[in-house]
Coordinates of C-alpha atoms and ligand atoms in Angstrom, one line a residue:
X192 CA 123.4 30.6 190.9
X193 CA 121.4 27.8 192.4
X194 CA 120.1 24.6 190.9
X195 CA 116.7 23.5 191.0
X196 CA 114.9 21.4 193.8
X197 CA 112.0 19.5 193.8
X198 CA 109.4 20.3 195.9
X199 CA 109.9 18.2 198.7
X200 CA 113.7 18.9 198.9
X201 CA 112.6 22.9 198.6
X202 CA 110.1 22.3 201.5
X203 CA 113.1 20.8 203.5
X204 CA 115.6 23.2 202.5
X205 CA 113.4 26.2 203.5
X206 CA 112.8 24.4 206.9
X207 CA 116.5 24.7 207.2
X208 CA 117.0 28.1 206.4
X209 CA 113.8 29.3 208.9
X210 CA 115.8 27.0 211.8
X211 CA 119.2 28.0 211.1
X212 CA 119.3 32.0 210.6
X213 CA 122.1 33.9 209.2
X214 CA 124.2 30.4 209.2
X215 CA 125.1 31.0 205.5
X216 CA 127.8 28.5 205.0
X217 CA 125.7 25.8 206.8
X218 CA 123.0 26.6 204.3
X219 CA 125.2 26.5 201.0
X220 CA 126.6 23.2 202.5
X221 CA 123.0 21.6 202.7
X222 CA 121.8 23.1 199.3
X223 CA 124.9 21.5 198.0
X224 CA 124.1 18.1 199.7
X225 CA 119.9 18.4 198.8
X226 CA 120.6 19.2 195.3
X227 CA 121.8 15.8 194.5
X228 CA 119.2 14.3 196.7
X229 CA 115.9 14.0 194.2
X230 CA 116.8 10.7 192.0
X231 CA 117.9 9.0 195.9
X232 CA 114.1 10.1 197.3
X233 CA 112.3 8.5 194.2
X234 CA 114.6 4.9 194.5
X235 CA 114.2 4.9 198.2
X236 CA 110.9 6.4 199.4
X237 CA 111.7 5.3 202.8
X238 CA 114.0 7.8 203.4
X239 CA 111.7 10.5 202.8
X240 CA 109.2 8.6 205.3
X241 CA 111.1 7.8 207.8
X242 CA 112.2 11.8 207.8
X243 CA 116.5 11.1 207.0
X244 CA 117.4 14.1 205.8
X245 CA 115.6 16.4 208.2
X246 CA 117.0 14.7 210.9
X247 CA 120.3 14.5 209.3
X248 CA 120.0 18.2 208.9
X249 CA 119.8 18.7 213.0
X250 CA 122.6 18.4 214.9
X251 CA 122.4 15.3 217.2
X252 CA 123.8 17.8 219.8
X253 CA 125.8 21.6 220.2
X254 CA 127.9 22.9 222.4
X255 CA 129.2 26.3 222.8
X256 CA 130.9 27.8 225.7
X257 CA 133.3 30.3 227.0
X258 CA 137.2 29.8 226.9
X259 CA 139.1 32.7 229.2
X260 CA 143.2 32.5 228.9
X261 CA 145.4 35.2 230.2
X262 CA 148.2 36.3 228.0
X263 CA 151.8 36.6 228.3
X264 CA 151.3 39.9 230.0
X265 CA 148.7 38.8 232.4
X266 CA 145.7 40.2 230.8
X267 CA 142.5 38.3 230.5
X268 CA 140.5 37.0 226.9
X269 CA 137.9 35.7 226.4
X270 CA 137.1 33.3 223.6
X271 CA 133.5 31.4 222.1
X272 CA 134.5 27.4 221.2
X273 CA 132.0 24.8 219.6
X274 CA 132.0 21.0 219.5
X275 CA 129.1 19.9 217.2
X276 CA 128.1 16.2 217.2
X277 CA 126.0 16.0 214.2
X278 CA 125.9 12.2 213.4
X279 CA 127.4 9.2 215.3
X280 CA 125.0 6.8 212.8
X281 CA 128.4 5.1 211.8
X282 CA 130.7 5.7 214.5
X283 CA 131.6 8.3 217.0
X284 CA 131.3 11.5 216.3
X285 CA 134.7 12.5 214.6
X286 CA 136.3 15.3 212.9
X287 CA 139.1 18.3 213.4
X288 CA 138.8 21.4 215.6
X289 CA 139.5 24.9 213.9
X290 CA 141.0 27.9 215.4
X291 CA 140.5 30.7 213.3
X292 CA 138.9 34.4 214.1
X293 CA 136.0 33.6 211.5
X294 CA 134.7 30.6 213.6
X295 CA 131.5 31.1 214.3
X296 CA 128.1 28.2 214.9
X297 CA 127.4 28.6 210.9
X298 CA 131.2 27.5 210.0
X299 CA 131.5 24.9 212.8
X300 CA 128.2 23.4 211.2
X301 CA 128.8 23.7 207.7
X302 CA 132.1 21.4 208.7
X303 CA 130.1 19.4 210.6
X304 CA 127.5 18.9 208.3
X305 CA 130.3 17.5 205.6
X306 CA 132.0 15.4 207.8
X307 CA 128.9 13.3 208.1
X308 CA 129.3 12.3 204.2
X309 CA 133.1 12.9 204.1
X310 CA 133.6 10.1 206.8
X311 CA 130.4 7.5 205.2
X312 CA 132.4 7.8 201.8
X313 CA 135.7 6.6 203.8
X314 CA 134.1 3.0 204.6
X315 CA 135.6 3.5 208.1
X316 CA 133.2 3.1 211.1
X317 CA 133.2 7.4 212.3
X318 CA 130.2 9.7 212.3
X319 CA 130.6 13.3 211.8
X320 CA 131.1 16.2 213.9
X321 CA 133.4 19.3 214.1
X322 CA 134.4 22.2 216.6
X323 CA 136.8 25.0 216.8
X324 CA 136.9 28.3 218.0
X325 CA 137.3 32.3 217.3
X326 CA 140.7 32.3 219.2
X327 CA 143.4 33.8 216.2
X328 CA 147.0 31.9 216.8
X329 CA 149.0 34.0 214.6
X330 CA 151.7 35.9 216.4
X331 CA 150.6 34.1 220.0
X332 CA 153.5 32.4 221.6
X333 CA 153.7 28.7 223.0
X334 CA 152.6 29.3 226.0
X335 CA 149.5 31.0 225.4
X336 CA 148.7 28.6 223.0
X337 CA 148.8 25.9 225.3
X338 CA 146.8 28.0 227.9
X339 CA 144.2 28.5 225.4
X340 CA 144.0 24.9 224.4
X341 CA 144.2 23.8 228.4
X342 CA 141.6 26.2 229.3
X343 CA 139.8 24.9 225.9
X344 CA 140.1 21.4 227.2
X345 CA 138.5 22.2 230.5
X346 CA 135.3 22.6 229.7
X347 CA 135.4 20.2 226.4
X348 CA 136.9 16.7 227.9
X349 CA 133.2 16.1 229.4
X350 CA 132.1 15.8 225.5
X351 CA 134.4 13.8 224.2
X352 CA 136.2 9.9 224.5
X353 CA 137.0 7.2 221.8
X354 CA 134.0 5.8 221.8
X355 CA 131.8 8.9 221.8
X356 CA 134.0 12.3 219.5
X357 CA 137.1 12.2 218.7
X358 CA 138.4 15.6 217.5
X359 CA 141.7 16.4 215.0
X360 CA 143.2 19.3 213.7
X361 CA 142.1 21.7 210.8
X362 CA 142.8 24.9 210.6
X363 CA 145.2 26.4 212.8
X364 CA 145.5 23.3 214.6
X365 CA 148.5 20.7 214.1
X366 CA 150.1 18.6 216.1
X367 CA 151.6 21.4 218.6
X368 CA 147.6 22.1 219.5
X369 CA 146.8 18.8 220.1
X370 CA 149.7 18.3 222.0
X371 CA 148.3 20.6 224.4
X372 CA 144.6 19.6 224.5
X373 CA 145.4 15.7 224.8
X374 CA 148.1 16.4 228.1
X375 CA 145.2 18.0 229.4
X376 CA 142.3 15.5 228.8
X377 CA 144.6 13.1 229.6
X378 CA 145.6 15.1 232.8
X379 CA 141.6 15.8 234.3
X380 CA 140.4 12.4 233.3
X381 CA 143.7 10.3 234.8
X382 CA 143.1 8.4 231.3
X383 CA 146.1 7.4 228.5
X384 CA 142.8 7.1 226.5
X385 CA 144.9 7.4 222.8
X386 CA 142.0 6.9 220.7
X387 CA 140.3 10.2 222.4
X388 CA 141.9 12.4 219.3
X389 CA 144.1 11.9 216.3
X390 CA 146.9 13.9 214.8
X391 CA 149.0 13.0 217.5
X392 CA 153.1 12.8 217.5
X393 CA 154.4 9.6 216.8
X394 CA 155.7 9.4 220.2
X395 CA 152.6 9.0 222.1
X396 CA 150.3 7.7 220.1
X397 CA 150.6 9.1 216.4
X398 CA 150.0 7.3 213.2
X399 CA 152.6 7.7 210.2
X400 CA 151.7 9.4 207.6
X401 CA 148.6 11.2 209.0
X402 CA 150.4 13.9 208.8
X403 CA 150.9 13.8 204.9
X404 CA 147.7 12.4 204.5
X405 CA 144.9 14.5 203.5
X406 CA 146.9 16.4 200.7
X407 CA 148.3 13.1 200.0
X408 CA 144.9 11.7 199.3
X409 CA 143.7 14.8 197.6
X410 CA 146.7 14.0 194.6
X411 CA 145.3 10.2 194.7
X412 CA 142.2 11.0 193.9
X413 CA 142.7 13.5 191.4
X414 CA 145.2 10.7 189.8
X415 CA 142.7 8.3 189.4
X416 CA 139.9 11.3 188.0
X417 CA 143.6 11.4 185.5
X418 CA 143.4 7.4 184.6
X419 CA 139.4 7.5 183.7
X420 CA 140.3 10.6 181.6
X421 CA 143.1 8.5 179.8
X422 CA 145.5 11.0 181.0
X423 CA 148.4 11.6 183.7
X424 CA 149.6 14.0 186.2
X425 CA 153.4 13.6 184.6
X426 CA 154.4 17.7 183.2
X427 CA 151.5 19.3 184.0
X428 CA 151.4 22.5 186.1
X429 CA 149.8 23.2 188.8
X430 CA 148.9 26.0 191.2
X431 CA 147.8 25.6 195.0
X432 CA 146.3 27.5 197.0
X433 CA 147.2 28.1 200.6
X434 CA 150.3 26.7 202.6
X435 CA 149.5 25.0 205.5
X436 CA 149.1 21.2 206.4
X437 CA 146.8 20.3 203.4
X438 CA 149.1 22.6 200.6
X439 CA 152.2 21.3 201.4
X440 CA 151.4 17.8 201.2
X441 CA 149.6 18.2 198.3
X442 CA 152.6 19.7 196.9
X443 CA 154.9 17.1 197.8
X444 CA 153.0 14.1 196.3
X445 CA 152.2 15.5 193.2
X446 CA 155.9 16.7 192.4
X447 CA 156.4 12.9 193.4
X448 CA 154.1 12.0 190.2
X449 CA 155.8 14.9 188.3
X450 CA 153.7 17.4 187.7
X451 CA 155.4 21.2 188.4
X452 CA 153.7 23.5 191.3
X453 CA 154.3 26.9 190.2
X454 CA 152.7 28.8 192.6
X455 CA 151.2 28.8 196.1
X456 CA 149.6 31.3 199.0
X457 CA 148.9 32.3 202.2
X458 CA 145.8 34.8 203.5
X459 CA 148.4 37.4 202.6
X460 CA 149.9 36.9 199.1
X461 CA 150.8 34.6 196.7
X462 CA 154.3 33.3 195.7
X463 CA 155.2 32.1 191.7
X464 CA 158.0 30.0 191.2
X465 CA 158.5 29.1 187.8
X466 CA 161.3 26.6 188.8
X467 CA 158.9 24.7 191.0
X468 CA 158.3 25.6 194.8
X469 CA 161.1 24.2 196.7
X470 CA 159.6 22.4 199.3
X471 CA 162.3 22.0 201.7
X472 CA 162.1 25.6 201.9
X473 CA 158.5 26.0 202.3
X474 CA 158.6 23.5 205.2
X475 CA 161.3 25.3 206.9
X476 CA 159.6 28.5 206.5
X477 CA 156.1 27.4 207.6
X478 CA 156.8 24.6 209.8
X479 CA 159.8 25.3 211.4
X480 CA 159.6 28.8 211.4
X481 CA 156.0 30.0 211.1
X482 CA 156.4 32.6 209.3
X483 CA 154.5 34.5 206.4
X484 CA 155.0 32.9 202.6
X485 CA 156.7 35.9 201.8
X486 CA 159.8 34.9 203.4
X487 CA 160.3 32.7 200.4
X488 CA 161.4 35.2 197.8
X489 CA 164.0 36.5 200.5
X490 CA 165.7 33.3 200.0
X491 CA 164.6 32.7 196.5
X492 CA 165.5 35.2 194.1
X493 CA 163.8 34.1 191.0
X494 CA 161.0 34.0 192.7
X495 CA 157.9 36.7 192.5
X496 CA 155.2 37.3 195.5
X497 CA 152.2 39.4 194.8
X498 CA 150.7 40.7 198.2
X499 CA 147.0 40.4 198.3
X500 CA 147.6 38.7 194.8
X501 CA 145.3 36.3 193.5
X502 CA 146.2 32.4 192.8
X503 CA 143.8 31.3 190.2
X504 CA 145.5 33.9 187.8
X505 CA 148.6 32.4 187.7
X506 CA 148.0 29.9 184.2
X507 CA 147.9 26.1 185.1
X508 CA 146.2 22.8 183.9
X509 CA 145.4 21.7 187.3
X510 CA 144.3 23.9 190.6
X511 CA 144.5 22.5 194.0
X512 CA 142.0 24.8 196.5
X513 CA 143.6 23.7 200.0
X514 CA 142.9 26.7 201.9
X515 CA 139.3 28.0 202.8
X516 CA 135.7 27.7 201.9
X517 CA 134.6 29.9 199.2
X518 CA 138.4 30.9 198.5
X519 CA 137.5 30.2 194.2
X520 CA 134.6 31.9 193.1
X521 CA 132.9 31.9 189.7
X522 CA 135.1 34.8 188.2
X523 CA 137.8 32.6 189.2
X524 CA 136.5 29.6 187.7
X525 CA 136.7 31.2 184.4
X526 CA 139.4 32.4 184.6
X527 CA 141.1 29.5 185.3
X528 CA 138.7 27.3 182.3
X529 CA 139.7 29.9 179.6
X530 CA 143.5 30.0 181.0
X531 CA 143.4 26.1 180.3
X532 CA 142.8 24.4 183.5
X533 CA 141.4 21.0 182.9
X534 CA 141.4 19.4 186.6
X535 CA 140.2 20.5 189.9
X536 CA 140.5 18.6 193.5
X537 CA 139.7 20.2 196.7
X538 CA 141.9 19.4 199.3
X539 CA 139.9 22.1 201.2
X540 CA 136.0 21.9 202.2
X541 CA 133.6 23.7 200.6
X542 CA 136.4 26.5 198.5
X543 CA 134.5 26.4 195.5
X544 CA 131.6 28.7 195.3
X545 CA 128.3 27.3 193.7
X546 CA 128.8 29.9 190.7
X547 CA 131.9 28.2 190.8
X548 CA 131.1 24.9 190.8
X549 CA 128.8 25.5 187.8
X550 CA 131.4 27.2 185.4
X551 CA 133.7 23.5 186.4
X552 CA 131.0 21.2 185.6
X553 CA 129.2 23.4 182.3
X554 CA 133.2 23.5 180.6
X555 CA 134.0 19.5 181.4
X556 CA 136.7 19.9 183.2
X557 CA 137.4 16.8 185.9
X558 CA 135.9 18.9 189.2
X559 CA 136.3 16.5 192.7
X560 CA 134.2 18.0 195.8
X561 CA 136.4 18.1 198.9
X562 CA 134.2 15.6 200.8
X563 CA 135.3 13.1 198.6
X564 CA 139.2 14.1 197.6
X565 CA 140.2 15.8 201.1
X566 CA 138.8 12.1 203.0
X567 CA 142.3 10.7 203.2
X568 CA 142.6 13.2 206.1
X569 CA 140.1 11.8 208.4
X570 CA 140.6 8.2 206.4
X571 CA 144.1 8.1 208.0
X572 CA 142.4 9.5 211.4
X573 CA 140.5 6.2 211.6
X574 CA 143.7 4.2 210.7
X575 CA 145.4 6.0 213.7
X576 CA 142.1 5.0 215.5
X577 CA 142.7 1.5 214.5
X578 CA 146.2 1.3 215.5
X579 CA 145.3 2.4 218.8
X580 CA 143.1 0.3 219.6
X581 CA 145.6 -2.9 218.9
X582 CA 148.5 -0.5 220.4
X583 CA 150.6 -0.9 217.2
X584 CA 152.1 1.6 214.9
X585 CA 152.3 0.4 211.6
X586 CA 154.8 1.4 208.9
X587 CA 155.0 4.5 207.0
X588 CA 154.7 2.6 203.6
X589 CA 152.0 0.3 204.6
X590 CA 150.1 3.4 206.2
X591 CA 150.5 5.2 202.7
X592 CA 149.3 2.2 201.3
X593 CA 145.4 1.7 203.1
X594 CA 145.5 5.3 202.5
X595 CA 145.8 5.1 198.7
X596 CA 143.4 2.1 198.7
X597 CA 140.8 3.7 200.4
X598 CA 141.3 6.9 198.2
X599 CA 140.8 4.3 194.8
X600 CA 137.4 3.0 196.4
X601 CA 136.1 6.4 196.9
X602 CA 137.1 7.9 193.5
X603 CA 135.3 4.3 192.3
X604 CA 132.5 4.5 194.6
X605 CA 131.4 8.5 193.2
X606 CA 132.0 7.8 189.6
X607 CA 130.3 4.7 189.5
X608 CA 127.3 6.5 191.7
X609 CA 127.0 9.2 189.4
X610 CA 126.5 6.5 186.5
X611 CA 124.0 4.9 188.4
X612 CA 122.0 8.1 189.1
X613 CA 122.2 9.0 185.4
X614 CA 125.4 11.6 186.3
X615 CA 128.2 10.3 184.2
X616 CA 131.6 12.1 185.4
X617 CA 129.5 14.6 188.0
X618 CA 131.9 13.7 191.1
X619 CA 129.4 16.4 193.1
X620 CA 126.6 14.1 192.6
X621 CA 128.4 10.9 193.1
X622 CA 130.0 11.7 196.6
X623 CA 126.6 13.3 198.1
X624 CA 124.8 10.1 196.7
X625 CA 127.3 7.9 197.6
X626 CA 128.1 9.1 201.2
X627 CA 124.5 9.6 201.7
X628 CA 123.0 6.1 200.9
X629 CA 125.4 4.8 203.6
X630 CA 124.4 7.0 206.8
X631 CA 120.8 7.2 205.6
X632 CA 120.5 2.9 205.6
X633 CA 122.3 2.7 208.9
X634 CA 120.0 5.6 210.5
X635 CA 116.8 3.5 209.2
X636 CA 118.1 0.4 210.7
X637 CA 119.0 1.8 214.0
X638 CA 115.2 3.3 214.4
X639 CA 114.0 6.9 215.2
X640 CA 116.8 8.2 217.3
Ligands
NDP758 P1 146.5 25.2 208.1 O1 146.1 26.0 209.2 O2 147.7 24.3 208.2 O3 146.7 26.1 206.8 C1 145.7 26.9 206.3 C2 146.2 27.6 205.1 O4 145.1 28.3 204.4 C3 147.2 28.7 205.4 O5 148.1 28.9 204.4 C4 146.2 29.9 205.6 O6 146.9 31.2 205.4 C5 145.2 29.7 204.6 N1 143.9 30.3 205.0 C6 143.2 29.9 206.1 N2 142.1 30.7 206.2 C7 142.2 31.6 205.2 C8 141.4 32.6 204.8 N3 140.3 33.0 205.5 N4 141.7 33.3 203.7 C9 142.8 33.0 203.0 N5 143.7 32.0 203.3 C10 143.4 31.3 204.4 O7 145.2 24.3 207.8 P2 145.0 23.0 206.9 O8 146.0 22.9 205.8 O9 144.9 21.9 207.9 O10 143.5 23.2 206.3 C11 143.3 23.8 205.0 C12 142.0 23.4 204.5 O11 141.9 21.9 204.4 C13 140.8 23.8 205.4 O12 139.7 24.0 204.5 C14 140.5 22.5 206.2 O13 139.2 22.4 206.6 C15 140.8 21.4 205.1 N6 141.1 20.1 205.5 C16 142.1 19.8 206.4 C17 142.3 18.5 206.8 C18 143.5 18.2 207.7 O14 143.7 17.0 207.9 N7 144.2 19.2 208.2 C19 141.5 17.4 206.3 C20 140.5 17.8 205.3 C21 140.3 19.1 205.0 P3 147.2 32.1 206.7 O15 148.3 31.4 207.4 O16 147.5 33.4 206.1 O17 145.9 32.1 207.6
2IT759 O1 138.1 18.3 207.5 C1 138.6 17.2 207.9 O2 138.3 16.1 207.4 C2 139.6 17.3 208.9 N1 140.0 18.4 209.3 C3 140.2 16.1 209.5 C4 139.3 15.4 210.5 C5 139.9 14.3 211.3 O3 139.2 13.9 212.2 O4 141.0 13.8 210.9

């Protein structure tokens, strides 16, 4: 299911898909994006002259290159990483590294690609870019990890500096990762340079609440998408997806408002929990531990897990995606409309399908786009940035606090878009416009470059 595009916007899109073969999640990314685009081309022609969103579309530069480690038992791998600089027209290029064995150019671009917006929509001063690699860390121990990530770091550290990219985590990368690959980048370069990467430990450089803060931000926003509707997040239910950074912080802050999370996953199942999830528990199975969400129901009785279950069965009112793209698809959708789902925020980018997105937006259900409710991620990134720079560390409340601010003034920022652009409530349309009128003024002003 695909809307319609004009035919300038086609033309481009086309252009794309000839450029950028078999790159299928880059593509859905910049249909996504494009699809919102037409009202923005007729208000400012100049866009379209001075060629924006092509050039937005390119890569301002890639990089992809080999990563050999040896493992515990001596023998040699070989892995592919990318770092993808795709816009610095607000800052330096910034966004989070992912190690996964699906990482390939098109993901790492897809990412990259709604970073750009994701980080204009933040009102910080970061461009967008994204890397990763196909290296799997499940089951590795620490020290291959950190021979991956110095061996990673080898080659990368050339790319990268505050004032140029500045990578983070994402998935399969926390704080452990980046651990690894600042010692080293801090090792070849004979630099302290803090503000080369965020995510860091509070020890050596860290901000608070960075840690909590994308699946923090995700509940803000969908709080305020609450207030517009009249309504609260106080006894509602609520199912999320995944169990990793985003998921359990997404958890913990919308227990705080009192709704009940009643069910949660990981690539290999899905755990109910009528009661609630426990989420002392969950951290000390998954970050302590590491291990699979099926240990829960070994310490929790009452508890059910359904291997190779899936989530969006499980009834709810709201549905936090904070896994993977394309993790909710349009069979999904329904499933959750007609089970009475009335909210959805994406604390991970790109899960919803476009079939999926459709069914959302056609029933009137509140739907937020990750690039504008999973932003207090990166949001907190450039607040770590910021303390940095003025070698302070600033308070876990008053950290929380800029972080909820910047989350209000984005929620306001896409719903008052989409009124002007004639989209009343379409949070799709308002974060594409919205993120895109900012990087598209600064890239006219700065000249063809
Ligand atoms: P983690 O590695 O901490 O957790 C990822 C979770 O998603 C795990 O439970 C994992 O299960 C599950 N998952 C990952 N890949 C798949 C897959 N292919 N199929 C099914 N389940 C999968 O990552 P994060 O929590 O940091 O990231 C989650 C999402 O949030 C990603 O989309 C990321 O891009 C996005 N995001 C992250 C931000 C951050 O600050 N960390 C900021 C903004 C967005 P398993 O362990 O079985 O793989
Ligand atoms: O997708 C994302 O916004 C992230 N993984 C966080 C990026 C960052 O630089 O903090």
């Amino acid at each position: 299911m695909s809307s319609y595009l004009n035919e300038k916007l086609e033309s481009i899109y086309q252009e794309v898909l000839h450029r950028n073969p078999g790159e299928t999640e880059f593509h859905q990314a910049v249909r996504e994006v494009l699809e919102s685009l037409g009202p923005v081309l007729v208000k400012y022609p100049e866009f379209a002259d001075q060629k924006i969103i092509q050039r937005l579309c390119e890569p301002e530069r890639q990089v992809i290159f080999r990563v050999p480690w040896q493992d515990d038992r001596g023998q040699i791998h070989i892995n592919r990483a990318f770092r993808v600089e795709f816009n610095s027209a607000l800052g330096p290029y910034k966004g989070g590294m992912r190690f996964h064995p699906s990482v390939y150019l098109g993901i790492i671009k897809f990412l990259g690609f709604e970073q750009i917006f994701k980080n204009a929509l933040t009102g910080m001063p970061i461009g967008g870019g994204k890397g990763g690699s196909d290296f799997d860390p499940k089951g590795k121990s620490d020290g291959e990890i950190m021979r991956f990530c110095q061996s990673m770091m080898t080659e990368l550290y050339r790319y990268l500096g505050e004032y140029t990219d500045v990578p983070a985590g994402d998935i399969g990368v926390g704080q452990r990762e980046i651990g690894y690959l600042f010692g080293q980048y801090k090792r070849i370069t004979n630099r302290y340079e803090s503000g080369v990467f965020t995510g860091k430990g509070l020890d050596w450089g860290g901000s608070r609440a960075r840690k909590e803060a994308t699946g923090y931000g995700t509940v803000f926003f969908l709080d305020e998408m609450f207030k517009v509707r009249g309504d609260s997040l106080e006894g509602k239910t609520c199912v999320v997806s995944g169990s990793g950074n985003v998921a359990i912080y997404a958890i913990e802050k919308i227990t705080s408002l009192g709704a009940k999370v009643v069910a949660c996953s990981d690539s290999n199942g899905v755990i109910v929990d009528k009661d609630g999830i426990d989420l002392a528990l969950l951290k000390q199975i998954k970050e302590v531990e590491r291990r699979r969400i099926s240990a829960y129901v070994q310490e929790k009785k009452s508890a059910t897990y359904m291997e190779g279950g899936n989530i969006w069965t499980v009834p709810c009112q709201i549905a936090l995606p904070c896994a993977t793209q394309n993790e909710l698809n349009g069979k999904d959708a329904k499933i959750l409309v007609d089970q009475g789902c009335i909210a959805v925020a994406e604390g991970a980018n790109m899960p919803t399908t476009p079939e999926g997105i459709h069914v959302f937006q056609r029933a009137g259900i509140a739907y937020a786009p990750g690039k504008a409710a999973n932003a207090g991620g990166v949001a907190t990134s450039a607040l770590e940035m910021q303390q940095n720079a003025s070698r302070d560390l600033w308070s876990f409340e008053y950290t929380e606090k800029r972080l909820q601010e910047i989350m209000v003034d984005i929620h306001r920022n896409c719903y008052e878009t989409a009124e002007e652009f004639g989209a009343s409530g379409n949070y799709v349309v308002g974060a594409n416009i919205g993120g895109f009128l900012k990087v598209a003024s600064a890239m006219v002003a700065m000249g063809v470059i």
